[in-house]
Tab-separated table of C-alpha atoms and ligand atoms in Angstrom:
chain	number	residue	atom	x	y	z
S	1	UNK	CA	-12.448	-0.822	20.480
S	2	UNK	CA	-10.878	-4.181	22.123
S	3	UNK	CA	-7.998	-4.251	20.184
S	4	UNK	CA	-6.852	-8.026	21.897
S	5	UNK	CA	-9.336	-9.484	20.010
S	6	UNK	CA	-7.879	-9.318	17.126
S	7	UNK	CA	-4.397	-10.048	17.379
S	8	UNK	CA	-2.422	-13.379	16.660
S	9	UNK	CA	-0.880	-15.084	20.205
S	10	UNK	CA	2.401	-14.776	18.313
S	11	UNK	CA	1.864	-10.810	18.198
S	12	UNK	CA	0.085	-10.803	21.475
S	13	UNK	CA	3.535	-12.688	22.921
S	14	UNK	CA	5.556	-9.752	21.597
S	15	UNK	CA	7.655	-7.503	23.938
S	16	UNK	CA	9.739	-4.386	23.740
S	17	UNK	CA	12.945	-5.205	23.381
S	18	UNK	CA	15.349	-4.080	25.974
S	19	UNK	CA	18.075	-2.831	24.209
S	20	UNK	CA	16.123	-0.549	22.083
S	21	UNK	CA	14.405	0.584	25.377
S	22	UNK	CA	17.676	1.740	26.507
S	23	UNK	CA	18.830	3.764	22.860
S	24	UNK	CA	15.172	5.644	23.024
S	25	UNK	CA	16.159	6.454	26.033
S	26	UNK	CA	19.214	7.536	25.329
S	27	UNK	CA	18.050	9.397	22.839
S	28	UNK	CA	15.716	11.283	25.118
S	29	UNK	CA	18.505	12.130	27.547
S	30	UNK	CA	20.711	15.248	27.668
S	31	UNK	CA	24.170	15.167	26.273
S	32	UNK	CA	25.802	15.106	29.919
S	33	UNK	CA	24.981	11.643	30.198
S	34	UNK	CA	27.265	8.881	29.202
S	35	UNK	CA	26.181	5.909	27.508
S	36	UNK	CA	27.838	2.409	28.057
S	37	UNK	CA	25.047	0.987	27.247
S	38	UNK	CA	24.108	0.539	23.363
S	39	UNK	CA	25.998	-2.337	21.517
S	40	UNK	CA	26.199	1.102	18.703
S	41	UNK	CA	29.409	0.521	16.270
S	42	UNK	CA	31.380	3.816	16.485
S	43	UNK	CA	30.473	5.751	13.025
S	44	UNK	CA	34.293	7.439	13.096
S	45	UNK	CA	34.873	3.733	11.916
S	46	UNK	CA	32.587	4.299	9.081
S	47	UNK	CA	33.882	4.923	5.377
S	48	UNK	CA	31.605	7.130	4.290
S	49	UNK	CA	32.225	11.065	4.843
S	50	UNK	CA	29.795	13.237	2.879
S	51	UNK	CA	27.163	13.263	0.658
S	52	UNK	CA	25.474	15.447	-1.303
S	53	UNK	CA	21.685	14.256	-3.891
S	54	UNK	CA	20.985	16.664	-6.608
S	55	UNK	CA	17.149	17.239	-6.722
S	56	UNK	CA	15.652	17.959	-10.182
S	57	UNK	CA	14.528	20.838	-9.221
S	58	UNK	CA	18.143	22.489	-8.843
S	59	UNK	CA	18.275	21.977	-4.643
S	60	UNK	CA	20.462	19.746	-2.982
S	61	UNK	CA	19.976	17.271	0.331
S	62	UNK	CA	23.328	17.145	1.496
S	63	UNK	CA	24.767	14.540	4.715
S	64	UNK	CA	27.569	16.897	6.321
S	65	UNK	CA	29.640	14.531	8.449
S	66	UNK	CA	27.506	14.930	11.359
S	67	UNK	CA	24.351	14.192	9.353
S	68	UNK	CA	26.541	11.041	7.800
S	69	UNK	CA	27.269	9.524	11.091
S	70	UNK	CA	23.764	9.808	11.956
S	71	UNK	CA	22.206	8.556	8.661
S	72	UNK	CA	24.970	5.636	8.952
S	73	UNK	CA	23.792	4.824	12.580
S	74	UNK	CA	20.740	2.863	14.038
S	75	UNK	CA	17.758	4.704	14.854
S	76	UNK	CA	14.264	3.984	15.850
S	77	UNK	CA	12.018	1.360	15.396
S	78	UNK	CA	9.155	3.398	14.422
S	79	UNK	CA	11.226	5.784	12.162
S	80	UNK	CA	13.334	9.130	12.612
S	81	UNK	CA	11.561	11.573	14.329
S	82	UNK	CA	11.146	14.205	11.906
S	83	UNK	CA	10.123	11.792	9.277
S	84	UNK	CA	7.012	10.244	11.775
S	85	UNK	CA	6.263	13.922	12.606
S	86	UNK	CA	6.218	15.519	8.740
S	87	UNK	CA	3.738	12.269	7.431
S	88	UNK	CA	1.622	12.486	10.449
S	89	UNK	CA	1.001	16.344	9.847
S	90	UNK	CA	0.035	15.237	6.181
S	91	UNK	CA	-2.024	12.736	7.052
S	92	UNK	CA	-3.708	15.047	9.407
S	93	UNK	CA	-4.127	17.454	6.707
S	94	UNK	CA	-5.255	15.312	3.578
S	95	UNK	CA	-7.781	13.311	5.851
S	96	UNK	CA	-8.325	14.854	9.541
S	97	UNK	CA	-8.664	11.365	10.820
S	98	UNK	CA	-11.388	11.226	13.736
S	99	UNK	CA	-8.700	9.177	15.660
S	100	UNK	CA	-6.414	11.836	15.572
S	101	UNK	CA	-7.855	13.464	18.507
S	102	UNK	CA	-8.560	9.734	20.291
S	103	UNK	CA	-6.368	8.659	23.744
S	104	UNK	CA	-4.190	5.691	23.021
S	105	UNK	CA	-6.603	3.224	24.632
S	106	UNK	CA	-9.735	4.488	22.520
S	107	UNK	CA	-7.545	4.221	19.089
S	108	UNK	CA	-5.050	7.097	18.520
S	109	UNK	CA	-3.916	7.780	14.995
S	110	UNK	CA	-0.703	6.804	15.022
S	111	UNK	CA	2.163	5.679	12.252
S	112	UNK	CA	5.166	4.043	11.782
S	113	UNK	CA	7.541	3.847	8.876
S	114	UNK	CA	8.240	0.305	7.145
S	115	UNK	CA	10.802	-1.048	4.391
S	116	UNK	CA	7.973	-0.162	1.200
S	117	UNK	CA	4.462	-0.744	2.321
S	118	UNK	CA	5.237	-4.193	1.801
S	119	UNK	CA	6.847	-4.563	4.513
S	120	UNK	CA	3.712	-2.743	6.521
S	121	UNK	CA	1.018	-5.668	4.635
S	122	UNK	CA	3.312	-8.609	5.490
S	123	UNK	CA	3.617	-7.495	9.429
S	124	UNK	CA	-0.318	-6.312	9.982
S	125	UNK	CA	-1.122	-9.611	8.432
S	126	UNK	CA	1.170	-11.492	10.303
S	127	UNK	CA	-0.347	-9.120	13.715
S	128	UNK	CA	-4.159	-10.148	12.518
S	129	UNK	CA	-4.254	-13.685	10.752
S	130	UNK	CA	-4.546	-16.572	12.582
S	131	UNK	CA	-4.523	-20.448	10.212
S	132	UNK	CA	-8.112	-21.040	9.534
S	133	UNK	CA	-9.285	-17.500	10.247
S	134	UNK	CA	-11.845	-16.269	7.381
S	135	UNK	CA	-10.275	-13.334	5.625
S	136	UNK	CA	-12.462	-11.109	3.636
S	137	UNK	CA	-11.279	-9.087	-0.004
S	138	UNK	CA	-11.831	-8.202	-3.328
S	139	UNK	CA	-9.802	-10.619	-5.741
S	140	UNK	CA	-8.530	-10.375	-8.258
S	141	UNK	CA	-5.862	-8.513	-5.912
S	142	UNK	CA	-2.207	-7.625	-5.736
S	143	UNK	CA	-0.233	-10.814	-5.973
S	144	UNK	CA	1.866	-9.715	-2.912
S	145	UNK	CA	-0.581	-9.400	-0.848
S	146	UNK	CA	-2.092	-13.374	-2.034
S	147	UNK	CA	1.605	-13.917	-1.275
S	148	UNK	CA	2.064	-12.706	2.368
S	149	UNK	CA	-2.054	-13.529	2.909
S	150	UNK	CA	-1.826	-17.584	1.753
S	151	UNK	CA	1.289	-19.028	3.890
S	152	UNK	CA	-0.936	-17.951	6.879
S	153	UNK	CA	-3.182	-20.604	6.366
S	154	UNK	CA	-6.040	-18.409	6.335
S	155	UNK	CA	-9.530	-19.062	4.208
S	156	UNK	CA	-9.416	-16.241	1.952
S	157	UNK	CA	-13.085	-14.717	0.804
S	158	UNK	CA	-13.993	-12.929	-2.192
S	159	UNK	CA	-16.592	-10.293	-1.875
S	160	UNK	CA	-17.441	-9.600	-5.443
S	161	UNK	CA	-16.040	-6.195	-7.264
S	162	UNK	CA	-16.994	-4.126	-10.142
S	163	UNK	CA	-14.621	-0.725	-12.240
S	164	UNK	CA	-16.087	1.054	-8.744
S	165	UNK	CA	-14.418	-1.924	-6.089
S	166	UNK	CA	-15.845	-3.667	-3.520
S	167	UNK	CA	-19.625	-3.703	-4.278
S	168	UNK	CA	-21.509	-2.899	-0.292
S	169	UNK	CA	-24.467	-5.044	-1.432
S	170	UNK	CA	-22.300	-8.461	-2.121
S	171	UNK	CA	-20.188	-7.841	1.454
S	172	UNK	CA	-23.413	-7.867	3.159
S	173	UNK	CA	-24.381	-11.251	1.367
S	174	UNK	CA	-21.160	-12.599	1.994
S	175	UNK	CA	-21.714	-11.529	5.884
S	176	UNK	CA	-25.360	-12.982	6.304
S	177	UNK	CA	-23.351	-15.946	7.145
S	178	UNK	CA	-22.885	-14.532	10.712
S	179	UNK	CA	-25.183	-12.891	13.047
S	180	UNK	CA	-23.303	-9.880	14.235
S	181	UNK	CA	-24.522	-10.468	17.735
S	182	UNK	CA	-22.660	-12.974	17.535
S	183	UNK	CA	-19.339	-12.506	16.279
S	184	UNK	CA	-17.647	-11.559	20.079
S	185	UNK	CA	-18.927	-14.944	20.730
S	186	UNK	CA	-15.706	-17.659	21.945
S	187	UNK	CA	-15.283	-19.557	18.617
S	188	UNK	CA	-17.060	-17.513	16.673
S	189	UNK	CA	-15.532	-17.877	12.995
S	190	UNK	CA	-17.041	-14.427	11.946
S	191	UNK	CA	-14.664	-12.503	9.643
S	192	UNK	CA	-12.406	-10.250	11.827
S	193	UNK	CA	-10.406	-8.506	8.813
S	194	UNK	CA	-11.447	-7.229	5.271
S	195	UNK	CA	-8.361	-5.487	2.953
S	196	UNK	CA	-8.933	-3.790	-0.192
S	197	UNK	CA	-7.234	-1.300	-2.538
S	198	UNK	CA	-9.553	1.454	-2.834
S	199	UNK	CA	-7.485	3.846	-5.930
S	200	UNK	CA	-6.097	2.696	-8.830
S	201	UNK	CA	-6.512	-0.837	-7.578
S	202	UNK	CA	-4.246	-3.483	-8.608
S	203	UNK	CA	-4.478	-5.489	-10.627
S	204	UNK	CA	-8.114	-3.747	-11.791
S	205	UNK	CA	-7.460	-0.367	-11.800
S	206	UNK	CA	-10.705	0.278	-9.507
S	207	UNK	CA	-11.414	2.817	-7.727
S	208	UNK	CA	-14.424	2.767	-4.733
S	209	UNK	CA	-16.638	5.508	-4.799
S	210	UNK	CA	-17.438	7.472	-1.415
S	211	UNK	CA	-20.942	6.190	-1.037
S	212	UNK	CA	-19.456	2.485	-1.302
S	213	UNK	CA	-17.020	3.125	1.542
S	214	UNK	CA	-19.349	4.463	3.581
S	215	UNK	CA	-21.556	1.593	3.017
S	216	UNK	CA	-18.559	-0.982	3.253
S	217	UNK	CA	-17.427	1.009	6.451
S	218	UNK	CA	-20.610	0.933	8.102
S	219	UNK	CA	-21.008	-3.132	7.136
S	220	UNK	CA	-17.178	-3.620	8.921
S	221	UNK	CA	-18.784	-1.079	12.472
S	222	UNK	CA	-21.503	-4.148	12.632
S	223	UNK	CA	-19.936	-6.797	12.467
S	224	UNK	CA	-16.908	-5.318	14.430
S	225	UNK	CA	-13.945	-5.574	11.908
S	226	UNK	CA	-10.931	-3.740	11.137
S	227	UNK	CA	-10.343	-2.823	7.270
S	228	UNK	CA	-6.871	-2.725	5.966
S	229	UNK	CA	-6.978	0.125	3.233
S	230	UNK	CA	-3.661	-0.560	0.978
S	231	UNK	CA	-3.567	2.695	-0.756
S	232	UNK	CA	-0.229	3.010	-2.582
S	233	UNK	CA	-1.816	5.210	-5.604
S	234	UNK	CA	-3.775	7.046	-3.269
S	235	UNK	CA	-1.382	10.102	-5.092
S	236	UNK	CA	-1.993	8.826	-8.603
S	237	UNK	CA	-5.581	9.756	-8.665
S	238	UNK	CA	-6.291	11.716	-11.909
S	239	UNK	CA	-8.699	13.874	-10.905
S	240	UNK	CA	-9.341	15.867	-7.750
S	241	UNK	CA	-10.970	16.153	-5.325
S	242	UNK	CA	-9.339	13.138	-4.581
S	243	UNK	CA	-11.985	10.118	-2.961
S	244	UNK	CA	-12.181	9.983	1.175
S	245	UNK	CA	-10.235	7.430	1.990
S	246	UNK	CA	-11.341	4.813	5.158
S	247	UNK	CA	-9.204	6.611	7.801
S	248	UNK	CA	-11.060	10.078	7.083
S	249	UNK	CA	-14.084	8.243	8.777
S	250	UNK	CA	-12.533	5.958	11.168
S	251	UNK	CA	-14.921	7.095	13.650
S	252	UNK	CA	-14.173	3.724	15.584
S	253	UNK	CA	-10.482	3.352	15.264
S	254	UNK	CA	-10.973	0.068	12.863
S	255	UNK	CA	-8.809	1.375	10.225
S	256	UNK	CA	-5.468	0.293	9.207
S	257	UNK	CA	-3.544	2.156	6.710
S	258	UNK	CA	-1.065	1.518	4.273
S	259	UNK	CA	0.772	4.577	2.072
S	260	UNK	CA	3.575	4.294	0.249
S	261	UNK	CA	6.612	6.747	-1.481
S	262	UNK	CA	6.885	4.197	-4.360
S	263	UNK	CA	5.143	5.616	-6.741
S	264	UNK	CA	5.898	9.144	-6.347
S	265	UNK	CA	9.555	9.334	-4.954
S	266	UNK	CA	11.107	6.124	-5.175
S	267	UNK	CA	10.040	2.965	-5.695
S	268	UNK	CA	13.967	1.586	-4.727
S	269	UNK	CA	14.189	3.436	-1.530
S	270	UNK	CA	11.763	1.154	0.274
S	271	UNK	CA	9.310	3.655	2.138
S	272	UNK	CA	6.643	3.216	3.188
S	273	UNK	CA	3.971	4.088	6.169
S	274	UNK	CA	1.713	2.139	8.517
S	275	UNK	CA	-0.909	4.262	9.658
S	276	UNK	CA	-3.495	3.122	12.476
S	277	UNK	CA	-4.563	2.810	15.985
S	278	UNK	CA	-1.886	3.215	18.308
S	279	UNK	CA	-2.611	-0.134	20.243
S	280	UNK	CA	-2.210	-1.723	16.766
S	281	UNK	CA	0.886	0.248	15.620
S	282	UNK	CA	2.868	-0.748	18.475
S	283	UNK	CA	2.338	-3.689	17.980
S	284	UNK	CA	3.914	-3.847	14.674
S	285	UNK	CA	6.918	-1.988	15.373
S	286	UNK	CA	7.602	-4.296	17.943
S	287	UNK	CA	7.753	-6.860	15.105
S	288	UNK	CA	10.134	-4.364	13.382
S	289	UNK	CA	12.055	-4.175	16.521
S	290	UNK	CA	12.742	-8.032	16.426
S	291	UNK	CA	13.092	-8.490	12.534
S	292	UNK	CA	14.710	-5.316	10.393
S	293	UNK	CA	14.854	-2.862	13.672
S	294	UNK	CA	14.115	-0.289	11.487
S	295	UNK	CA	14.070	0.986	7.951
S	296	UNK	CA	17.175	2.220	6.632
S	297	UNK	CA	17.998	5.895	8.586
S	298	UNK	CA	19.789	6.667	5.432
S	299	UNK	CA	17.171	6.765	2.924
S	300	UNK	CA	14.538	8.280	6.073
S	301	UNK	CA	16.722	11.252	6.332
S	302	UNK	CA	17.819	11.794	2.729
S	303	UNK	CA	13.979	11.833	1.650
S	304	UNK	CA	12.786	13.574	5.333
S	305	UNK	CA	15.512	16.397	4.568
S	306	UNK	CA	13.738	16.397	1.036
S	307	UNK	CA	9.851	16.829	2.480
S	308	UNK	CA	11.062	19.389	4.793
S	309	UNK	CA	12.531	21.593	1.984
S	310	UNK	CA	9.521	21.017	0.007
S	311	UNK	CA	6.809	21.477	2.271
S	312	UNK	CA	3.683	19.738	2.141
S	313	UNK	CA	3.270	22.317	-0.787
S	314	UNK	CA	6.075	21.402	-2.412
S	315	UNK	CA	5.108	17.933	-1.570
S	316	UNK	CA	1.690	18.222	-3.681
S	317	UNK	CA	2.801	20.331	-6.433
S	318	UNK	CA	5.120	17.310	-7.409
S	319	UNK	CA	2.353	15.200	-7.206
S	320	UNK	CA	0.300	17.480	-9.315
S	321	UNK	CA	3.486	16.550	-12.334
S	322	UNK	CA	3.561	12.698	-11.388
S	323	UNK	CA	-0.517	12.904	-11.873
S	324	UNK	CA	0.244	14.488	-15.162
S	325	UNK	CA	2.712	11.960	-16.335
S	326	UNK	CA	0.484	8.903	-15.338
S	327	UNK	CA	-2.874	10.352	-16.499
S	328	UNK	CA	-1.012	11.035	-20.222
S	329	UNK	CA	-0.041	7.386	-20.260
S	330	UNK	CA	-3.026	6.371	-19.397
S	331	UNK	CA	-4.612	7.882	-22.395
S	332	UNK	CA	-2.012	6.717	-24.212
S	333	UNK	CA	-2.989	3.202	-23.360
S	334	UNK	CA	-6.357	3.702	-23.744
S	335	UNK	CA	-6.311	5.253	-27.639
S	336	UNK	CA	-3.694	2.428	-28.671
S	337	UNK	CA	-6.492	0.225	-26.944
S	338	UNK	CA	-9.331	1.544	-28.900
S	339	UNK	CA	-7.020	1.170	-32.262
S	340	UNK	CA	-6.002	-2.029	-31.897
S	341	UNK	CA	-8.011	-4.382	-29.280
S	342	UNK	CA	-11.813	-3.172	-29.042
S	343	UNK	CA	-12.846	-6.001	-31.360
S	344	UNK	CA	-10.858	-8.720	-29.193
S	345	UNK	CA	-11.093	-6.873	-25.889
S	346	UNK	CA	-12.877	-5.255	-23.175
S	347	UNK	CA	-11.815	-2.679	-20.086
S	348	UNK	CA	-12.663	0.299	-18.606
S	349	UNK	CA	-10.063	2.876	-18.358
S	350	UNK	CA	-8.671	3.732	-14.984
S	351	UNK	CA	-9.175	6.802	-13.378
S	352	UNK	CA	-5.928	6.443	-11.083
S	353	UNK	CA	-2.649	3.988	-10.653
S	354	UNK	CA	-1.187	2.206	-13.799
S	355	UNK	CA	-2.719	-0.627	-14.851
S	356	UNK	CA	-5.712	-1.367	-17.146
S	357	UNK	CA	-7.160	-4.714	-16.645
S	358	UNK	CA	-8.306	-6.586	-19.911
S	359	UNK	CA	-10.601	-8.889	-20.487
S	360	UNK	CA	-9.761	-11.099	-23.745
S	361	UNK	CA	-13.059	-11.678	-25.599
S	362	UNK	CA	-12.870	-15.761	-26.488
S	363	UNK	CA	-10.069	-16.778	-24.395
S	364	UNK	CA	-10.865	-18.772	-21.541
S	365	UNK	CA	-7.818	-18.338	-19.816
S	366	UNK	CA	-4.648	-16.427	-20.937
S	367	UNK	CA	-1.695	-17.682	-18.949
S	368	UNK	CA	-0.618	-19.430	-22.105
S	369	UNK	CA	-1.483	-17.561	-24.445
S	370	UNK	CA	0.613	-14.610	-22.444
S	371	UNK	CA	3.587	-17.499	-21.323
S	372	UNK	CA	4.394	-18.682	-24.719
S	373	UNK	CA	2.865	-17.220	-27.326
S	374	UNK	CA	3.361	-13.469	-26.371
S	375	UNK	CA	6.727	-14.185	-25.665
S	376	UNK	CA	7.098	-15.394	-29.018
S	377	UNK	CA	5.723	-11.737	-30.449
S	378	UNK	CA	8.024	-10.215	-28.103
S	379	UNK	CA	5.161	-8.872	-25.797
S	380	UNK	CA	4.487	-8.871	-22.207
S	381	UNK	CA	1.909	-8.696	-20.118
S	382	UNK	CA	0.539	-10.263	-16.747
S	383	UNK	CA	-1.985	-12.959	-17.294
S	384	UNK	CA	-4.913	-12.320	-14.625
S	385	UNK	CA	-4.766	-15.900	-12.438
S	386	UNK	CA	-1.624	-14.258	-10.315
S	387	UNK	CA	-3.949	-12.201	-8.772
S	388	UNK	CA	-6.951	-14.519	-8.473
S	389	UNK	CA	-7.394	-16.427	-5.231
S	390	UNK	CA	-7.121	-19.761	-6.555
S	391	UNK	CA	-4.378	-19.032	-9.081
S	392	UNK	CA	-4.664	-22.203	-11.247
S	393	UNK	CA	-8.867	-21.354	-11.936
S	394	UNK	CA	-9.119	-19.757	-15.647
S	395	UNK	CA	-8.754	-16.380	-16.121
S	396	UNK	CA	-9.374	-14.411	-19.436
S	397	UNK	CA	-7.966	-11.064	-18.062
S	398	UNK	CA	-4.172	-9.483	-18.664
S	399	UNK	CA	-2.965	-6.594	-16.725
S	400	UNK	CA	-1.240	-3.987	-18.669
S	401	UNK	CA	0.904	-1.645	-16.507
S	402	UNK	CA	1.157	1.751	-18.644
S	403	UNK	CA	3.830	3.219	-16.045
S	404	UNK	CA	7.336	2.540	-18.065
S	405	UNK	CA	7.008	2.059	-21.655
S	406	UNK	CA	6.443	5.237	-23.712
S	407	UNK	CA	2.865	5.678	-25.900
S	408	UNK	CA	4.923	4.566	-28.960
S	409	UNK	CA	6.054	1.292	-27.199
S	410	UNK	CA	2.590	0.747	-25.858
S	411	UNK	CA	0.844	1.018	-29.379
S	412	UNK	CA	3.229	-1.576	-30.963
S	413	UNK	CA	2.770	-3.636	-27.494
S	414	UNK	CA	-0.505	-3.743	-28.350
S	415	UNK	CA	-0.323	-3.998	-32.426
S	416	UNK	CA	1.474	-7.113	-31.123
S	417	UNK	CA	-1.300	-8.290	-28.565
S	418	UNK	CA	-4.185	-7.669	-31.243
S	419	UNK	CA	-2.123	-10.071	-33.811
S	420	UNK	CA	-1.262	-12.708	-31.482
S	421	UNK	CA	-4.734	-12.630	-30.218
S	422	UNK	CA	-6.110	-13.099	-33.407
S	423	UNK	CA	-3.702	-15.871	-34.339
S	424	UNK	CA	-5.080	-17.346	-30.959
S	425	UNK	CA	-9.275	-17.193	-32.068
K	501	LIG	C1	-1.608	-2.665	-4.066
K	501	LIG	C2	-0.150	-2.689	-3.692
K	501	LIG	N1	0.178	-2.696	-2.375
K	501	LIG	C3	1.472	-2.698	-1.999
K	501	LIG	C4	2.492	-2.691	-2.942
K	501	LIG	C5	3.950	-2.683	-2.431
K	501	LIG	O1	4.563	-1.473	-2.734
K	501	LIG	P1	5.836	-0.952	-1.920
K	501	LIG	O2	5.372	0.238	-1.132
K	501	LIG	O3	6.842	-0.601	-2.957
K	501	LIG	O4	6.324	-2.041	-1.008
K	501	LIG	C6	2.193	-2.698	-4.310
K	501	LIG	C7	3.318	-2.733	-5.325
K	501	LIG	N2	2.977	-3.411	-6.532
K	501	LIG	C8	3.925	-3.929	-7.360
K	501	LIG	C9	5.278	-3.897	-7.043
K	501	LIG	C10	6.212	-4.474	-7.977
K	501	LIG	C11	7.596	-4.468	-7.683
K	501	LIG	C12	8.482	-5.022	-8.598
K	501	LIG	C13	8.018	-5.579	-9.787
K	501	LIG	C14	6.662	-5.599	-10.094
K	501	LIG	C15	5.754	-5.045	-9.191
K	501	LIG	N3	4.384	-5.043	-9.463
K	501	LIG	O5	3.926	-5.594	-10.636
K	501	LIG	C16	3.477	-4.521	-8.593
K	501	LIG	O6	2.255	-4.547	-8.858
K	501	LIG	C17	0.843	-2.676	-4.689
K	501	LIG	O7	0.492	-2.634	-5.987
């Protein structure tokens, strides 16, 4: 793959930066040799000593005052070591990327750790998206991504969806634009980028089926583009075996993955992964390098010295309880649904994440409706334009997260939503 093709000249005009040269080296050296070189504060200045986290499950991750000094100190742009090295095993294990095996140059799988995934969208879009550049996904979409996407000045494209995302059949419509012999072509405005959320999707709840990946996969090999699979519920799909995902058949090293802990350790610890070629990866750490330097080493090490006491095992087994949880509030939402809005509403139920997308039978657009008039019956829900391209068009959809309220809440929520709704026709 040439990887310079796609990159912005502001990432292309990114260099390592010295001073974290020299601490990764440092790092690498033996104890004997002596360092004047790091602008490091001394951690005996620090105030913290000790700490020690009580797990649920009766363990402890403790910070001795060696491990405190550490977590309290810089560390590496592209993560702690044993953090990089415990999510790159699991990634190898849950989907034996093709590119694991690749050199650098051809596409190596490699990974970095970000602040949340967040962090990861905001810095691969800011790597890949040039103003004006034609940007293909499947709206309506997670409103943070519309938010990091749309300052970029970028024309955003919606390739139609359906309950099983990104339908192949519309992508290749929306591509017959371009010739694909093409594309390489100087000035060529061919798409160069196409992001989706393939589980649990947000705000839709979608989830693409294998056969449309493969399709949507083969569609991104011809026309030489790289997919950005956000995939932070990748671990909140109900059922198992859980889908492929994109980098189990990056054959071409076009895939750029985003996981995240957020919805299975801690949403307020801000972790989250990057996961792609290495030509690409570097590139955003050296981003990292010149904006946060890192993510905290605290939190890396506190939930690293969790995974490693775990096991990826351990790991999946509490997975296996968070799938429980979500999957019984999901069916919570859905009976309260089918008691209370299947004459004013339609949806299909979710088979992974937390939301259920509605669509509001004779409402033409329900940002008032939600804004005022829910508020007034003490409800609350998302009214579907924040996550439509052009967020002033009408919407008649509301997404309904069923992660935090309990199934009592969520059947007065939506005694509420029925009655207001009714007031409304
Ligand atoms: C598809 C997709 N990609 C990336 C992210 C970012 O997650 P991170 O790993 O924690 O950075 C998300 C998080 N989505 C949301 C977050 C949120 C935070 C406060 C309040 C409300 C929030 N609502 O509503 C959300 O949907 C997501 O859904």
């Amino acid at each position: 793959m040439n990887y310079a093709r796609f990159l912005t000249a502001v990432s292309a005009a990114r260099k390592p930066s010295p001073i974290r040269m020299l601490t990764e080296l440092q790092q690498r050296s033996p104890p004997s040799l002596i360092s004047l070189a790091g602008g490091a504060p001394n951690p005996n200045t620090f105030p913290f000593q000790s700490a020690s986290i009580k797990v649920k499950n009766g363990e402890t991750v403790t910070f001795d005052e060696t491990a405190m000094k550490r977590a309290l100190q810089y560390s590496a742009s592209n993560g702690i070591p044993e953090l990089l090295t415990w999510m790159k095993n699991l990634q190898k294990n849950l989907h034996n990327p093709p590119t694991a095996s690749y050199t650098p140059e051809k596409g190596q799988m490699d990974m970095c750790v970000t602040t949340g995934s967040q962090e990861g969208l905001c810095k691969v879009f800011e790597m890949l998206v040039n103003p004006g550049d034609n940007v293909l996904l499947d709206a309506p979409t997670y409103s943070g991504t519309l938010a990091a996407l749309q300052p970029l000045g970028c024309n955003l494209i919606n390739v139609p969806s359906d309950q099983h995302g990104m339908i192949p059949a519309a992508l290749k419509e929306v591509l017959s634009r371009w010739d694909p012999s093409e594309v390489h072509k100087p000035g060529s405005d061919a798409p160069k980028i196409l992001y989706t959320i393939p589980n649990g999707g947000n705000p839709t709840g979608a989830s693409m089926t294998t056969q449309r990946k493969q399709e949507v996969y083969e569609l991104a090999q011809q026309y030489d583009m790289l997919i950005i699979e956000d995939d932070p519920y990748y671990f909140l799909q109900f059922q198992k075996p859980w889908a492929p995902t994109f980098l189990s058949m990056d054959v071409d090293g076009r895939i750029i993955r985003t996981d995240s802990f957020s919805k299975i350790l801690s949403s307020g610890l801000r972790i989250g992964f990057v996961t792609g070629p290495k030509p690409l990866v570097d590139r955003v750490v050296l981003h990292i390098q010149a904006s946060t330097m890192h993510t905290s080493t605290f939190t890396q090490l506190m939930v690293s010295q969790l995974l490693h006491s775990w096991g990826q095992e351990g790991f999946l087994r509490h997975i296996d309880r968070v799938i429980e949880f979500y999957s019984t509030q999901r069916d919570a939402m859905i009976s309260s649904a089918d008691k209370w809005l299947k004459d004013v509403a339609e949806w299909h139920a979710p088979s992974a994440g937390m939301f259920l997308w509605m669509k509001l039978k004779g409402i033409a657009d329900t940002q008032q409706l939600i804004m005022e008039k829910a508020l007034e019956k003490e409800v609350l829900l998302v009214p579907g334009g924040v996550f439509m391209i052009n967020s002033s068009d009408p919407c008649p959809y509301v997404r309904a997260a069923f992660s935090l309220s309990t199934p009592e809440q969520i059947d007065e929520a939506f005694r509420r939503l029925s009655a207001l709704i009714k007031e409304a026709l």
